[in-house]
Amino acid sequence: MASIFDQYEESARSLPRASSQSAVLGSSVGRGASPAGSNPFATPTPRTIKSRQMPAVPETPIFNKERIEFQIPNGKSVSRMAVCDRLVLLYTKDNTLCRIDLRSNPDQIESMDIRTSSPNDGVEDIFLDPLGRHILLAMRSGEVLYFSRHSKKSRTILKLRTHILTAVGWNYQVLDSPAGPLPILLGTQQGVIFETEFNASAAEASTVFLAASVESYWKQVCNLAQPEPVHIRGIYFDRLKGKSGMYAVLVATNTRLYQFRGTLGSTTDAPLFQEIFMLDPEKPMTNFLELPGNPRHCCLAAWRPVQNSTSPSSFAWLNEPGVYYADIGITGDTPDSYVLVNPQLYTFPKEKDKGNRPLSLVTTEFHVLIQYPTGVRVLSKLSCQIVFDDVFSVERYGKLMGICRDPASGTVWVYSEAAVYRYKITDESRNVWRIYLAKGDYDSALRFCQNDPSVSNMVQILKAESLLQQGQYEQSAEIYATSEAAFEEVVLKFSRLRQEKALKLLLLKKAELFKSNTRSPQLFMVCSWLMEIYLNHLQQLKTTEKDQVAYKELLGEFREFMANPQFTDVFTSSPDVFCSILLSHGADEEYLFLANHLGDSRRLIEFYLERQMYKEAIRVLSTQTSATPAGNAAELIYDFSPQLMRHVPKMMVDLWISKKTLNPHRLLPSLQRYNGTAMDGEAGEVVRFLEYCVFGVGTMDGSLHNYLVGMYCRMRNEEALLQYLLTIDEECKRKNMELYDRKGTLRLCVEHTLPRAAVHLYCVLDLHIQAVELALKFDPDLAKSIAKSFSLDNDTRKRLWLLIAQYMVTQDSDISKATELLHESGDIIKIEDILPFFPDFVTIDDFKEAICASLEDYNRHIGTLKGEVEEATREAEDLRGEISEFRSQCMFINGGEVCTKCRLPLLTQQFYVFPCKHHLHADCLMALVRPNLMGNKPVLVDDLRKQLETMREQDDSASLHSFGSGGAAGTLSKREMVKQELEDLIASECPFCGLLMIKSVDLPFISPDEYDAVTGSWQ
């Protein structure tokens, strides 16, 4: 037979098929026994929700009951049962207590020793803490026995000898944090409440001879027996959510439910709950709820959420009229505020069988399970109706004895005399939203249908319609925006009601929910519509001029809308549409705000230019430092410079100079409209920028240089032009390049009468004669400085001095000045050169000194030439003697001499001997010299060798005769001439000592053609 633990785990993994009765419970919470027409689970009518169907009801039952196949020991009937944290306690009528620890040893059923001082004593009730660490047995005799989770022997609670224990308020904080002080409350039949704390370790360590007390302390904190004893049936306390350190305590009697609230004592010394129970003895007690009757069975059950849950704790109190249940909280901040929230009383119907009265109950988050002798009924807390009636087989397993709930796992256990059942609770909140919806509590309904988008959408629409009918238009618009209601229908509703503010809120919320997509037509439409609404409303407020505060608030809201990052893509994708809307309403400031937000600098500049706000346009351009949506910052400057330069040239040039990365060439269209005559001020700014480009940046762009030169000429600024020409010509000479058009510049200088600049350009163009001719017209000294230039050859200088002399003689006819000119020329010209320029009537006496000096110079020159001729004659005679000696020179060769290259005997074949003593075979010499010949010489060598081979058989007598006689070349034979030519090519110098060896220094030791063969031989 499977153990209880095995059955427990197996049922948790797979739920068996429910019985016909369980199927009623499993269909839904809403399938209760409510009368027709008042069912809180009824589906909303199609008139309210069009084209929407309610979601299908889950088939899995909420409460699924199964019987644990567990044989009661010795076939005896169960009287009491308790389950906490998978620790099961079963008490049978034969005074046997069984303990089954499903956590550590689920297959072992352990019998516990119950010993009291009274014979035939039995267990009246079992109290088990939430973690199963402490067990209290209330005996019929009044004694109270204590067991720990693992102890086998009981300990008697001596402090309760004069009291009968009827209720225990366990500390449920142990489920959240087991460590720390965890006091509990004990209630008695006499109406007294004690506070204590059990020490399980001390109980387990006790022995027969040394028994330690299991109570850490013991203190009475409350006495409700005033003026007569009160039978306490249940105690529950817990910390209130949202109230720091605040506790609520509920104490149930047969007819009253007491409520206490407060904080624990500020000190850690026990007791901790005394301040909560401390009441004014002079005032009557009013902190209780009293219901009539004298019930035989009365109990208090509580449900506590998990630690991080937002749901409040709740309780259910079984009394004579019915079941009273509520959430635990605080309804106000006054000391008399109740701790019960939304209390309700379910009144028991009249039963035909008066013996079938409720015996006990447990509560869950949304239901109360009421145990009868013959079955279990499930009460819905929300609808206050019985939603499920589960009838048990009393004839087979006996009547039901009790019901309990494991607070750690949430499992509900029901036991009869001969069977144990377990309820598995599945998705208890699945249809809770229906009940809240029927009550009109839309917020709660939404909280419990988040997992079903269709249901959540339906509830949102119903809530929005309800708010719309109540006149709460703005709240309704916010909810409509988050729902999937037909957008067109919702918009028409608010439009017909003329609720522009709500419509604006709807559109704004709807736009925020759209996905950011530049191609979304819905988002584009909503944004444009919103802009129209904002602008119309602003225009109305601006026209009235009454409520400026509202105008400023609306303006700020409108700008927040335009600056919303979620709409930036839409505005950027269609800026023309939105900007045209703004301009159509005359909203210039908002237009500028949107353009600034989008970074659309081009649109801003165009706006300022249209309104002749040039300084503002310059300011926008000056702030451009990186790429903008309208294009690169430099492109903006290139595009708008022509227009701005016409109106604010100085500011524009300052901007150009501040932007170091601009290309000056692309700014030429902005400069070329100035001719330098009618617009001197503007032209000065152009020149300032061009000078910055030329001298500050050092640009090499010829067009900028030419334009600057042109501006100098048109402005007749010869001084600046000369400074430019001197500086740039020096740079051009250093870099060997031409930066400006010299001929064109010369033409402009002549055209605008700039003679000095023209003279300089004539000199640069090597037109020195023209330069001197022009210079003589206004400054003879300038002409003389040109003629003195040492960069000119003597002939040119002589011609220039002759021009100057002719001008001086022609103009002044002053012989003294002409004579001074001869000295200034540095003897470049003589007296005889300038004599033709003088008139015929001039006498020779005036030139006597000059003529005598000239004759003396001629004599000295003739003497010098004679010496040079004699020296050349002597050198020619020495050369002839050396040639004659060389022809008769001979060398002696030993018979053992070898070739310098191949190291073979030299005399075995034709050879060459060089004055440096190197000896080479003819073939070796050819092999050394031929690869180093340049041009077509290798081909010529091969051709000459072929000719020699052809002439080898011819008679060589003529050659021998010519060699012996040392005659002239004309007596050589043809073969000898070919041979002589070949030797001139290959044997003109020694290959080891001549230029050939010097040229081969940078050649590799291994030629590329031989590289592969040589490297292969090394491997």
Coordinates of C-alpha atoms in Angstrom, one line a residue, residues 345-688:
L345 CA -22.4 37.8 7.7
Y346 CA -23.6 34.7 6.0
T347 CA -26.7 33.5 7.7
F348 CA -27.3 29.7 7.8
P349 CA -30.5 28.6 6.1
K350 CA -33.0 26.6 8.1
E351 CA -32.1 23.0 8.0
K352 CA -34.7 20.2 8.0
D353 CA -32.3 18.0 9.8
K354 CA -31.5 19.9 13.0
G355 CA -28.6 17.4 13.7
N356 CA -26.8 18.6 10.5
R357 CA -25.4 21.7 12.0
P358 CA -21.9 23.2 11.1
L359 CA -19.1 21.9 13.3
S360 CA -16.0 23.7 12.1
L361 CA -14.6 25.7 9.2
V362 CA -11.4 26.9 7.5
T363 CA -10.9 29.9 5.3
T364 CA -8.9 30.5 2.1
E365 CA -8.3 33.8 0.3
F366 CA -11.8 33.8 -1.4
H367 CA -13.8 31.0 0.2
V368 CA -14.8 29.6 3.5
L369 CA -15.1 25.8 3.8
I370 CA -17.8 24.9 6.3
Q371 CA -17.7 21.4 7.7
Y372 CA -21.0 19.6 8.4
P373 CA -21.3 16.0 9.8
T374 CA -22.3 14.9 6.3
G375 CA -20.3 17.1 4.0
V376 CA -18.5 20.3 3.2
R377 CA -20.0 23.5 1.8
V378 CA -18.0 26.2 0.2
L379 CA -19.0 29.8 0.8
S380 CA -17.8 32.5 -1.5
K381 CA -16.6 35.5 0.4
L382 CA -17.2 37.9 -2.4
S383 CA -20.8 36.8 -3.3
C384 CA -21.7 35.6 0.2
Q385 CA -23.3 32.5 -1.4
I386 CA -22.7 28.8 -1.2
V387 CA -21.0 27.9 -4.4
F388 CA -20.3 24.2 -3.8
D389 CA -21.9 21.5 -1.6
D390 CA -19.7 18.4 -1.3
V391 CA -21.6 15.4 0.2
F392 CA -19.6 12.6 1.8
S393 CA -20.4 8.9 2.0
V394 CA -21.3 8.8 5.7
E395 CA -22.6 5.2 5.6
R396 CA -19.2 3.8 4.5
Y397 CA -16.6 6.0 6.3
G398 CA -18.7 7.5 9.1
K399 CA -19.6 11.1 9.8
L400 CA -17.1 13.9 9.3
M401 CA -15.2 14.7 12.5
G402 CA -13.3 17.9 11.5
I403 CA -11.6 20.0 9.0
C404 CA -8.1 21.7 9.1
R405 CA -5.8 23.6 6.9
D406 CA -2.1 23.5 6.5
P407 CA -1.0 27.2 6.6
A408 CA 2.4 26.4 5.0
S409 CA 1.1 24.6 1.9
G410 CA -2.5 25.9 1.8
T411 CA -3.9 22.3 1.6
V412 CA -7.3 21.6 3.2
W413 CA -7.7 18.3 5.1
V414 CA -11.1 16.7 6.0
Y415 CA -11.3 13.6 8.2
S416 CA -14.1 11.3 9.1
E417 CA -14.2 8.4 11.6
A418 CA -12.6 6.0 9.0
A419 CA -11.1 8.2 6.2
V420 CA -8.9 11.1 5.5
Y421 CA -9.6 13.5 2.5
R422 CA -7.5 16.2 1.0
Y423 CA -8.7 19.2 -1.1
K424 CA -6.3 20.4 -3.7
I425 CA -7.0 24.1 -4.5
T426 CA -6.2 25.2 -8.0
D427 CA -6.4 28.7 -9.3
E428 CA -8.8 29.9 -6.7
S429 CA -9.0 33.4 -8.2
R430 CA -9.8 32.5 -11.7
N431 CA -13.3 33.9 -11.8
V432 CA -13.1 36.4 -9.0
W433 CA -13.2 39.2 -11.5
R434 CA -16.8 38.2 -12.4
I435 CA -18.0 38.9 -8.9
Y436 CA -16.2 42.2 -8.7
L437 CA -17.5 43.2 -12.1
A438 CA -21.0 42.4 -11.0
K439 CA -20.5 44.6 -8.0
G440 CA -19.1 47.4 -10.1
D441 CA -15.7 47.2 -8.4
Y442 CA -13.7 47.5 -11.7
D443 CA -10.4 48.0 -10.1
S444 CA -10.5 44.8 -8.2
A445 CA -11.8 43.0 -11.3
L446 CA -8.8 44.3 -13.3
R447 CA -6.5 43.1 -10.5
F448 CA -7.7 39.5 -10.9
C449 CA -7.8 39.3 -14.7
Q450 CA -4.4 40.5 -15.7
N451 CA -3.5 37.1 -17.1
D452 CA -6.4 37.2 -19.7
P453 CA -6.0 40.2 -22.0
S454 CA -9.4 39.8 -23.5
V455 CA -11.1 39.9 -20.1
S456 CA -8.9 42.7 -18.9
N457 CA -9.9 44.7 -22.0
M458 CA -13.6 44.1 -21.5
V459 CA -13.4 45.2 -17.8
Q460 CA -11.5 48.4 -18.9
I461 CA -14.2 49.3 -21.4
L462 CA -17.0 48.7 -18.9
K463 CA -15.2 50.9 -16.4
A464 CA -14.6 53.6 -18.9
E465 CA -18.3 53.6 -19.9
S466 CA -19.3 53.7 -16.3
L467 CA -17.1 56.8 -15.7
L468 CA -18.4 58.4 -18.9
Q469 CA -22.0 58.0 -17.7
Q470 CA -21.0 59.5 -14.3
G471 CA -19.6 62.6 -16.1
Q472 CA -16.0 61.8 -15.1
Y473 CA -14.8 62.3 -18.7
E474 CA -11.1 62.7 -18.1
Q475 CA -10.8 59.5 -16.1
S476 CA -12.9 57.7 -18.7
A477 CA -10.6 59.0 -21.4
E478 CA -7.5 57.6 -19.7
I479 CA -9.0 54.2 -19.4
Y480 CA -10.3 54.2 -23.0
A481 CA -6.8 55.0 -24.2
T482 CA -5.4 51.8 -22.6
S483 CA -8.2 49.6 -23.8
E484 CA -8.8 48.1 -27.2
A485 CA -12.1 49.8 -27.7
A486 CA -12.8 51.0 -31.3
F487 CA -10.8 54.3 -31.5
E488 CA -13.2 56.0 -33.9
E489 CA -16.3 55.3 -31.7
V490 CA -14.6 56.5 -28.5
V491 CA -13.4 59.7 -30.2
L492 CA -16.9 60.4 -31.6
K493 CA -18.3 60.0 -28.1
F494 CA -16.1 62.7 -26.6
S495 CA -16.5 64.9 -29.7
R496 CA -20.3 64.8 -29.5
L497 CA -20.1 65.7 -25.8
R498 CA -17.8 68.6 -26.7
Q499 CA -15.3 67.4 -24.1
E500 CA -12.1 68.7 -25.8
K501 CA -10.0 68.3 -22.7
A502 CA -11.0 64.7 -22.3
L503 CA -10.5 64.2 -26.0
K504 CA -7.0 65.7 -25.8
L505 CA -6.2 63.4 -22.9
L506 CA -7.5 60.4 -24.8
L507 CA -5.4 61.2 -27.9
L508 CA -2.3 61.9 -25.8
K509 CA -2.5 58.7 -23.9
K510 CA -3.3 56.8 -27.1
A511 CA -0.3 58.3 -28.8
E512 CA 2.0 57.3 -25.9
L513 CA 0.8 53.7 -26.2
F514 CA 1.6 53.5 -30.0
K515 CA 4.8 52.0 -30.9
S516 CA 7.4 54.5 -32.0
N517 CA 7.3 54.1 -35.8
T518 CA 7.9 56.8 -38.2
R519 CA 5.6 55.1 -40.7
S520 CA 2.7 54.6 -38.4
P521 CA -0.3 56.5 -39.9
Q522 CA -2.2 56.2 -36.7
L523 CA 0.5 57.9 -34.7
F524 CA 0.9 60.6 -37.3
M525 CA -2.8 61.3 -37.4
V526 CA -3.1 61.4 -33.6
C527 CA -0.1 63.8 -33.2
S528 CA -1.4 66.2 -35.9
W529 CA -4.8 66.1 -34.3
L530 CA -3.4 66.8 -30.9
M531 CA -1.4 69.7 -32.2
E532 CA -4.5 71.3 -33.7
I533 CA -6.4 70.9 -30.4
Y534 CA -3.6 72.4 -28.4
L535 CA -3.2 75.4 -30.8
N536 CA -7.0 76.1 -30.9
H537 CA -7.2 76.0 -27.1
L538 CA -4.1 78.3 -26.8
Q539 CA -5.6 80.7 -29.3
Q540 CA -8.8 80.9 -27.3
L541 CA -7.0 81.6 -24.0
K542 CA -4.7 84.1 -25.7
T543 CA -7.7 86.0 -27.2
T544 CA -9.6 86.3 -23.9
E545 CA -6.5 87.6 -22.1
K546 CA -8.2 86.8 -18.8
D547 CA -6.6 83.6 -17.5
Q548 CA -2.8 84.0 -18.2
V549 CA -2.0 81.3 -15.6
A550 CA -4.1 78.7 -17.6
Y551 CA -2.5 79.9 -20.8
K552 CA 1.0 79.4 -19.4
E553 CA 0.1 76.0 -18.0
L554 CA -1.4 74.9 -21.3
L555 CA 1.6 76.2 -23.2
G556 CA 4.0 74.3 -21.0
E557 CA 1.9 71.1 -21.5
F558 CA 2.0 71.7 -25.3
R559 CA 5.7 72.0 -25.3
E560 CA 6.1 68.9 -23.2
F561 CA 4.0 67.1 -25.9
M562 CA 6.3 68.3 -28.7
A563 CA 9.4 67.4 -26.6
N564 CA 8.2 63.9 -25.8
P565 CA 10.9 61.6 -27.2
Q566 CA 8.2 59.1 -28.2
F567 CA 6.9 61.5 -30.8
T568 CA 10.3 62.8 -32.1
D569 CA 10.4 60.2 -34.9
V570 CA 6.9 61.3 -36.1
F571 CA 7.8 65.0 -36.1
T572 CA 11.1 64.3 -37.8
S573 CA 9.6 62.1 -40.5
S574 CA 7.0 64.8 -41.6
P575 CA 8.3 68.2 -40.3
D576 CA 6.7 70.1 -43.2
V577 CA 3.2 69.1 -42.0
F578 CA 3.6 69.9 -38.4
C579 CA 5.5 73.1 -39.0
S580 CA 2.8 74.3 -41.5
I581 CA 0.2 73.6 -38.8
L582 CA 2.1 75.8 -36.4
L583 CA 2.6 78.6 -38.9
S584 CA -1.0 78.5 -40.0
H585 CA -2.0 79.4 -36.4
G586 CA 0.7 82.0 -36.1
A587 CA 2.5 80.1 -33.4
D588 CA 6.0 81.4 -34.2
E589 CA 7.4 80.7 -30.8
E590 CA 6.1 77.1 -30.8
Y591 CA 7.5 76.8 -34.4
L592 CA 10.9 77.7 -33.1
F593 CA 10.6 75.4 -30.1
L594 CA 9.8 72.4 -32.3
A595 CA 12.6 73.2 -34.8
N596 CA 15.0 73.6 -31.9
H597 CA 13.9 70.3 -30.4
L598 CA 14.2 68.5 -33.7
G599 CA 17.6 70.1 -34.3
D600 CA 16.3 71.4 -37.6
S601 CA 18.8 74.2 -38.0
R602 CA 18.0 74.7 -41.7
R603 CA 14.3 75.4 -40.9
L604 CA 15.3 77.8 -38.1
I605 CA 17.6 79.8 -40.4
E606 CA 15.0 80.0 -43.2
F607 CA 12.5 81.3 -40.6
Y608 CA 14.9 84.0 -39.5
L609 CA 15.9 85.0 -43.0
E610 CA 12.2 85.4 -44.1
R611 CA 11.8 87.8 -41.2
Q612 CA 15.1 89.6 -41.8
M613 CA 16.4 88.5 -38.5
Y614 CA 20.0 88.0 -39.7
K615 CA 21.7 88.1 -36.4
E616 CA 19.6 85.3 -35.1
A617 CA 20.4 83.3 -38.2
I618 CA 24.1 83.9 -37.6
R619 CA 23.6 82.8 -34.0
V620 CA 22.1 79.5 -35.2
L621 CA 24.9 78.9 -37.6
S622 CA 27.5 79.6 -35.0
T623 CA 26.1 76.9 -32.7
Q624 CA 26.4 74.2 -35.3
T625 CA 29.2 71.9 -34.2
S626 CA 28.2 68.5 -35.5
A627 CA 25.8 66.8 -37.9
T628 CA 22.2 67.9 -37.7
P629 CA 19.0 66.4 -39.2
A630 CA 19.1 69.1 -41.9
G631 CA 22.6 68.2 -43.0
N632 CA 26.2 68.8 -42.0
A633 CA 26.9 72.0 -40.2
A634 CA 29.4 73.1 -42.9
E635 CA 26.8 72.5 -45.6
L636 CA 24.4 74.9 -43.8
I637 CA 27.1 77.6 -43.8
Y638 CA 27.8 77.0 -47.5
D639 CA 24.1 77.2 -48.4
F640 CA 23.1 80.3 -46.5
S641 CA 26.4 82.4 -46.7
P642 CA 25.5 84.2 -50.0
Q643 CA 22.3 85.6 -48.6
L644 CA 23.8 86.5 -45.2
M645 CA 26.9 88.0 -46.7
R646 CA 24.7 90.6 -48.5
H647 CA 23.3 91.9 -45.2
V648 CA 25.8 91.2 -42.4
P649 CA 29.2 90.7 -44.0
K650 CA 31.3 91.4 -41.0
M651 CA 29.5 88.9 -38.8
M652 CA 29.5 86.4 -41.6
V653 CA 33.3 86.7 -42.1
D654 CA 33.8 86.4 -38.3
L655 CA 31.8 83.2 -38.4
W656 CA 33.8 81.8 -41.3
I657 CA 37.1 82.5 -39.5
S658 CA 35.8 80.8 -36.3
K659 CA 35.0 77.6 -38.2
K660 CA 38.4 76.1 -38.9
T661 CA 37.0 73.1 -40.8
L662 CA 35.3 75.1 -43.6
N663 CA 36.5 74.7 -47.2
P664 CA 37.2 78.3 -48.4
H665 CA 36.8 77.3 -52.0
R666 CA 33.1 76.6 -51.5
L667 CA 32.6 80.1 -50.1
L668 CA 33.6 81.8 -53.3
P669 CA 30.0 82.2 -54.6
S670 CA 29.4 84.3 -51.5
L671 CA 32.4 86.5 -52.3
Q672 CA 32.2 87.0 -56.1
R673 CA 29.4 89.6 -56.1
Y674 CA 31.8 92.3 -54.7
N675 CA 33.6 94.4 -57.4
G676 CA 35.5 96.6 -54.9
T677 CA 34.0 99.9 -56.1
A678 CA 30.5 100.5 -54.9
M679 CA 30.8 98.4 -51.8
D680 CA 34.1 99.3 -50.2
G681 CA 33.1 98.2 -46.7
E682 CA 31.8 94.8 -47.8
A683 CA 34.7 94.4 -50.1
G684 CA 37.1 95.0 -47.2
E685 CA 35.5 92.1 -45.3
V686 CA 36.0 89.9 -48.4
V687 CA 39.6 90.9 -48.5
R688 CA 39.9 90.2 -44.8

